[in-house]
Short mmCIF file of C-alpha atoms in Angstrom, two decimals:
data_model
loop_
_atom_site.label_atom_id
_atom_site.label_comp_id
_atom_site.label_asym_id
_atom_site.label_seq_id
_atom_site.Cartn_x
_atom_site.Cartn_y
_atom_site.Cartn_z
CA MET A 159 -158.51 -81.70 -87.30
CA ASN A 160 -161.36 -83.39 -85.49
CA GLU A 161 -161.55 -86.92 -86.87
CA PRO A 162 -162.03 -89.51 -84.10
CA PHE A 163 -158.53 -91.06 -83.93
CA GLU A 164 -159.60 -94.02 -81.88
CA LEU A 165 -161.88 -95.30 -84.64
CA ARG A 166 -159.38 -95.32 -87.48
CA TYR A 167 -157.96 -98.67 -86.41
CA ASP A 168 -160.93 -100.52 -84.97
CA PRO A 169 -160.03 -103.15 -82.37
CA ILE A 170 -161.70 -106.57 -82.62
CA HIS A 171 -161.83 -108.20 -79.21
CA LYS A 172 -163.24 -111.60 -80.23
CA ASP A 173 -162.09 -114.40 -82.53
CA TYR A 174 -164.65 -113.09 -85.01
CA LEU A 175 -167.38 -110.50 -85.26
CA TYR A 176 -170.43 -111.14 -87.47
CA LEU A 177 -172.78 -108.32 -88.51
CA HIS A 178 -175.74 -108.37 -90.90
CA ARG A 179 -176.92 -104.79 -91.23
CA THR A 180 -179.50 -102.82 -93.17
CA THR A 181 -179.53 -99.03 -92.96
CA THR A 182 -182.07 -96.70 -94.55
CA TYR A 183 -180.28 -93.38 -94.37
CA ASN A 184 -177.46 -91.72 -96.25
CA MET A 185 -174.27 -92.69 -94.47
CA GLY A 186 -170.59 -93.14 -95.02
CA SER A 187 -167.62 -94.09 -92.92
CA PHE A 188 -164.21 -92.44 -93.23
CA TYR A 189 -161.06 -94.33 -94.21
CA HIS A 190 -160.19 -96.81 -91.46
CA ARG A 191 -158.78 -100.27 -90.78
CA HIS A 192 -159.62 -103.17 -88.48
CA GLU A 193 -157.33 -105.24 -86.28
CA ALA A 194 -158.53 -108.27 -88.18
CA TYR A 195 -159.31 -109.61 -91.62
CA GLU A 196 -162.66 -108.52 -93.03
CA LEU A 197 -165.07 -110.38 -95.29
CA TYR A 198 -167.75 -108.10 -96.78
CA LEU A 199 -170.76 -109.27 -98.84
CA PHE A 200 -172.84 -106.55 -100.51
CA LEU A 201 -176.56 -107.27 -100.92
CA ARG A 202 -178.33 -104.05 -101.92
CA GLY A 203 -178.07 -100.29 -102.03
CA ASN A 204 -176.37 -97.51 -103.98
CA VAL A 205 -172.89 -97.71 -102.51
CA LYS A 206 -169.34 -96.77 -103.39
CA PHE A 207 -166.62 -98.77 -101.67
CA TYR A 208 -163.14 -97.30 -101.36
CA ILE A 209 -160.06 -99.48 -100.77
CA GLU A 210 -156.68 -97.76 -100.55
CA ASN A 211 -156.46 -95.69 -103.76
CA SER A 212 -159.30 -97.44 -105.63
CA CYS A 213 -163.07 -97.04 -105.63
CA TYR A 214 -165.86 -99.36 -106.86
CA HIS A 215 -169.59 -98.97 -107.36
CA LEU A 216 -170.96 -102.13 -105.77
CA GLN A 217 -173.47 -104.57 -107.24
CA ARG A 218 -175.50 -107.22 -105.44
CA GLY A 219 -173.26 -110.25 -104.95
CA ASP A 220 -169.97 -108.36 -104.76
CA LEU A 221 -167.67 -110.03 -102.24
CA LEU A 222 -164.71 -108.12 -100.81
CA VAL A 223 -161.76 -109.18 -98.68
CA LEU A 224 -159.61 -106.80 -96.64
CA ASN A 225 -156.52 -107.37 -94.53
CA PRO A 226 -155.62 -105.26 -91.47
CA GLU A 227 -153.26 -103.03 -93.45
CA GLU A 228 -155.82 -101.93 -96.04
CA MET A 229 -157.63 -98.64 -95.46
CA HIS A 230 -161.21 -98.61 -96.69
CA ARG A 231 -164.59 -96.92 -96.42
CA SER A 232 -168.13 -97.39 -97.71
CA PHE A 233 -170.36 -94.54 -98.81
CA SER A 234 -174.09 -94.80 -99.42
CA GLN A 235 -174.99 -92.30 -102.14
CA ASP A 236 -178.68 -91.95 -101.36
CA GLU A 237 -181.35 -93.10 -98.92
CA SER A 238 -182.07 -96.45 -100.55
CA GLU A 239 -181.70 -99.42 -98.19
CA TYR A 240 -178.09 -100.46 -97.77
CA GLU A 241 -177.73 -104.12 -96.78
CA ARG A 242 -174.45 -105.95 -96.22
CA ILE A 243 -172.86 -108.72 -94.22
CA THR A 244 -169.46 -108.17 -92.63
CA ILE A 245 -167.33 -110.69 -90.79
CA ASN A 246 -164.15 -109.66 -89.02
CA LEU A 247 -161.76 -112.50 -88.24
CA GLN A 248 -158.71 -112.42 -86.04
CA LYS A 249 -155.57 -113.73 -87.77
CA SER A 250 -154.96 -116.25 -85.02
CA TYR A 251 -158.50 -117.62 -85.33
CA LEU A 252 -158.32 -117.92 -89.10
CA HIS A 253 -154.99 -119.71 -88.84
CA ARG A 254 -156.50 -122.20 -86.38
CA LEU A 255 -159.20 -123.02 -88.95
CA SER A 256 -156.60 -123.52 -91.67
CA THR A 257 -154.53 -126.57 -92.56
CA PRO A 258 -151.16 -126.77 -94.36
CA ALA A 259 -153.03 -127.79 -97.51
CA THR A 260 -155.74 -125.15 -97.14
CA PRO A 261 -154.48 -121.76 -95.89
CA LEU A 262 -157.69 -119.77 -95.48
CA SER A 263 -155.79 -116.48 -95.34
CA TRP A 264 -154.74 -116.85 -98.98
CA CYS A 265 -157.35 -114.44 -100.38
CA PHE A 266 -156.42 -111.81 -97.80
CA ASP A 267 -152.65 -111.98 -97.93
CA TYR A 268 -151.38 -113.26 -101.25
CA ARG A 269 -152.01 -110.24 -103.45
CA PRO A 270 -150.67 -106.68 -103.72
CA LYS A 271 -151.93 -104.25 -101.08
CA GLY A 272 -155.18 -102.62 -102.23
CA LYS A 273 -155.47 -104.85 -105.30
CA GLY A 274 -157.55 -107.93 -106.09
CA ASN A 275 -159.96 -107.22 -103.22
CA ILE A 276 -163.25 -107.82 -105.02
CA VAL A 277 -165.05 -110.58 -106.93
CA HIS A 278 -168.62 -110.85 -108.12
CA LEU A 279 -170.51 -113.97 -107.07
CA GLU A 280 -172.64 -115.71 -109.64
CA GLU A 281 -176.21 -116.36 -108.49
CA ALA A 282 -175.54 -119.96 -107.43
CA GLU A 283 -172.45 -118.85 -105.48
CA LEU A 284 -174.39 -116.01 -103.87
CA GLN A 285 -177.16 -118.37 -102.79
CA GLN A 286 -174.57 -120.72 -101.32
CA ALA A 287 -173.02 -117.83 -99.38
CA LEU A 288 -176.44 -116.71 -98.14
CA ARG A 289 -177.29 -120.24 -96.97
CA LEU A 290 -174.05 -120.40 -95.03
CA THR A 291 -174.47 -116.95 -93.47
CA GLY A 292 -178.12 -117.67 -92.66
CA ASP A 293 -177.16 -120.87 -90.86
CA LEU A 294 -174.33 -119.02 -89.16
CA GLU A 295 -176.74 -116.39 -87.82
CA LYS A 296 -178.92 -119.16 -86.35
CA ALA A 297 -175.92 -120.87 -84.76
CA LEU A 298 -174.65 -117.62 -83.25
CA SER A 299 -178.04 -116.86 -81.69
CA SER A 300 -178.39 -120.38 -80.27
CA ASP A 301 -177.25 -121.73 -76.92
CA ALA A 302 -177.84 -125.33 -78.00
CA TYR A 303 -175.17 -127.96 -77.49
CA GLY A 304 -172.58 -127.78 -80.27
CA ALA A 305 -173.69 -124.39 -81.62
CA ASP A 306 -170.18 -122.96 -81.28
CA ILE A 307 -168.62 -125.86 -83.19
CA LEU A 308 -171.29 -125.53 -85.87
CA ALA A 309 -170.49 -121.81 -86.19
CA ASN A 310 -166.80 -122.59 -86.65
CA SER A 311 -167.66 -125.14 -89.33
CA LEU A 312 -169.89 -122.68 -91.19
CA LEU A 313 -167.21 -119.99 -91.09
CA ALA A 314 -164.67 -122.46 -92.44
CA GLN A 315 -167.03 -123.39 -95.29
CA LEU A 316 -167.63 -119.72 -96.09
CA LEU A 317 -163.89 -119.07 -96.19
CA VAL A 318 -163.33 -122.07 -98.46
CA LEU A 319 -166.00 -120.68 -100.81
CA THR A 320 -164.39 -117.24 -100.69
CA ASN A 321 -160.92 -118.51 -101.50
CA THR A 322 -162.28 -120.73 -104.27
CA VAL A 323 -164.00 -117.86 -106.09
CA PHE A 324 -161.00 -115.57 -105.66
CA ARG A 325 -158.68 -118.23 -107.07
CA LYS A 326 -160.69 -118.67 -110.24
CA THR A 327 -161.70 -115.07 -111.00
CA ASN A 328 -160.04 -113.11 -113.80
CA ILE A 329 -162.43 -110.16 -113.80
CA VAL A 330 -161.06 -106.71 -112.88
CA PRO A 331 -163.90 -104.41 -111.73
CA ALA A 332 -164.12 -100.82 -112.95
CA ASP A 333 -162.14 -98.47 -110.72
CA ILE A 334 -163.90 -95.09 -110.42
CA MET A 335 -161.54 -93.32 -108.01
CA PRO A 336 -161.02 -89.71 -109.20
CA GLU A 337 -157.55 -89.29 -110.67
CA LEU A 338 -156.68 -86.35 -108.40
CA VAL A 339 -157.42 -88.33 -105.23
CA ARG A 340 -155.48 -91.34 -106.51
CA ARG A 341 -152.44 -89.25 -107.45
CA THR A 342 -152.54 -87.45 -104.10
CA MET A 343 -152.52 -90.77 -102.23
CA GLU A 344 -149.70 -92.13 -104.38
CA TYR A 345 -147.58 -89.01 -103.84
CA ILE A 346 -148.14 -89.11 -100.08
CA ASP A 347 -147.22 -92.80 -99.86
CA ALA A 348 -144.04 -92.22 -101.88
CA HIS A 349 -142.87 -89.31 -99.70
CA LEU A 350 -143.96 -90.22 -96.16
CA GLY A 351 -140.44 -89.90 -94.81
CA GLN A 352 -140.20 -86.32 -96.08
CA THR A 353 -141.95 -83.05 -95.30
CA LEU A 354 -145.44 -83.02 -96.78
CA THR A 355 -147.60 -79.91 -97.07
CA LEU A 356 -150.74 -78.91 -98.89
CA GLU A 357 -148.76 -76.15 -100.59
CA GLN A 358 -146.41 -78.79 -102.03
CA LEU A 359 -149.34 -80.74 -103.47
CA SER A 360 -150.80 -77.57 -104.93
CA GLY A 361 -147.55 -76.83 -106.74
CA ILE A 362 -147.11 -80.39 -107.98
CA PHE A 363 -150.65 -80.75 -109.33
CA HIS A 364 -151.01 -77.09 -110.38
CA LEU A 365 -154.33 -76.86 -108.59
CA ASN A 366 -155.75 -74.68 -105.86
CA SER A 367 -154.91 -76.09 -102.41
CA THR A 368 -158.48 -75.64 -101.17
CA TYR A 369 -159.81 -77.63 -104.13
CA ILE A 370 -157.36 -80.47 -103.48
CA SER A 371 -158.24 -80.53 -99.79
CA ARG A 372 -161.99 -80.57 -100.43
CA GLN A 373 -161.78 -83.30 -103.05
CA PHE A 374 -159.67 -85.45 -100.78
CA LYS A 375 -162.00 -85.02 -97.81
CA GLN A 376 -165.06 -85.73 -99.98
CA HIS A 377 -163.74 -89.11 -101.09
CA THR A 378 -161.86 -90.29 -97.99
CA GLY A 379 -163.78 -88.67 -95.16
CA LEU A 380 -160.41 -87.52 -93.75
CA THR A 381 -158.40 -84.33 -93.96
CA LEU A 382 -155.06 -84.56 -95.71
CA ARG A 383 -153.28 -83.93 -92.42
CA SER A 384 -155.14 -86.75 -90.72
CA TYR A 385 -154.53 -89.15 -93.62
CA ILE A 386 -150.79 -88.39 -93.64
CA LEU A 387 -150.60 -88.97 -89.89
CA ASP A 388 -152.37 -92.32 -90.21
CA ARG A 389 -150.02 -93.42 -93.00
CA ARG A 390 -146.97 -92.41 -90.98
CA ILE A 391 -148.17 -94.37 -87.97
CA SER A 392 -148.71 -97.40 -90.22
CA LEU A 393 -145.18 -97.01 -91.61
CA ALA A 394 -143.76 -96.64 -88.10
CA LYS A 395 -145.49 -99.90 -87.10
CA ALA A 396 -143.83 -101.66 -90.02
CA TYR A 397 -140.42 -100.32 -88.98
CA LEU A 398 -140.98 -101.44 -85.39
CA ARG A 399 -141.99 -104.92 -86.57
CA ASP A 400 -138.74 -105.01 -88.55
CA GLY A 401 -136.78 -104.34 -85.36
CA LEU A 402 -135.90 -100.65 -85.74
CA SER A 403 -135.54 -98.61 -82.57
CA LEU A 404 -138.23 -96.12 -81.52
CA THR A 405 -136.02 -93.22 -82.61
CA GLU A 406 -135.32 -94.75 -86.02
CA ALA A 407 -139.03 -95.55 -86.57
CA CYS A 408 -139.93 -92.01 -85.56
CA TYR A 409 -137.72 -90.14 -87.98
CA GLN A 410 -137.79 -92.60 -90.87
CA SER A 411 -141.60 -92.49 -90.94
CA GLY A 412 -141.57 -88.71 -91.30
CA PHE A 413 -141.97 -87.36 -87.77
CA SER A 414 -139.70 -84.44 -86.93
CA ASP A 415 -140.50 -84.38 -83.21
CA TYR A 416 -140.00 -87.46 -81.00
CA ALA A 417 -142.47 -86.39 -78.30
CA ASN A 418 -145.13 -85.76 -80.94
CA PHE A 419 -144.43 -89.21 -82.43
CA ILE A 420 -144.97 -90.93 -79.06
CA ARG A 421 -148.15 -88.93 -78.40
CA SER A 422 -149.62 -89.40 -81.89
CA PHE A 423 -148.75 -93.10 -82.13
CA THR A 424 -150.38 -93.82 -78.77
CA LYS A 425 -153.52 -91.88 -79.67
CA VAL A 426 -153.97 -93.46 -83.10
CA ALA A 427 -152.85 -97.03 -82.30
CA GLY A 428 -154.25 -97.20 -78.79
CA VAL A 429 -150.89 -98.38 -77.45
CA SER A 430 -147.50 -96.71 -77.03
CA PRO A 431 -144.85 -97.48 -79.69
CA GLY A 432 -142.66 -99.11 -77.04
CA ARG A 433 -145.43 -101.46 -75.95
CA TYR A 434 -146.37 -102.14 -79.58
CA ALA A 435 -142.78 -103.15 -80.34
CA LYS A 436 -142.72 -105.50 -77.33
CA GLN A 437 -146.04 -107.08 -78.35
CA GLU A 438 -144.77 -107.73 -81.86
CA TYR A 439 -141.49 -109.15 -80.52
CA ASN A 440 -143.40 -111.56 -78.26
CA ARG A 441 -145.41 -112.82 -81.22
CA MET A 442 -142.29 -113.91 -83.07
#
């Protein structure tokens, strides 16, 4: 297993991170998360976007929202230019922009995990979003008086637009995730606290273990072992947030060895489970 652990839960060290990127080569990330909300606007390319156990073929004007618990990846299927805008927003920053009447985190939080992540902007909505992001780029590159306040205002307007379109949409995009990969993810999530092996999956799905492993890696960018470890760490975090002890979080999330739990958690999360629990307690 040689996936780069430290990148599977990307830290965001600012209130927000804005990126407008165009790449001209075949590329794809592996399943990962961010320590922040993510707003993603697709502009051009031949791209599949995976979120949890779903996959979508993107069209110009597709707008996606992701919360820190949602694993995702993009995959460019050829060498056509791939252009997108991504904005990562710390929870605390987004909450500061919100009001009691207008919670800007609504589109990120108030839906089932891995569901309702995508809408398609009509042309007028897309042009409005592009005007806002264009002005935001200018504000972020400026050192003029008030540029920071202007950037905050533009981000707030963009988030209002995003929540507005998500509130009114009733379109469910076509999900093209292969059934085998979806079922494998669902089985893993349902049995994280138990022993999980490739041989088990082979027997359950009546398929060759090598075939299952290759299909999973092709669509997630991760080995099954690495994916299971990531899911168990995520589950352990949830248990620690709920107030369980380190030992309880270890064994209830499927780890059979306490020392391995401490080592793996620290490597994947970038912080020891004890320190993570203290950080979460202090936020309460």
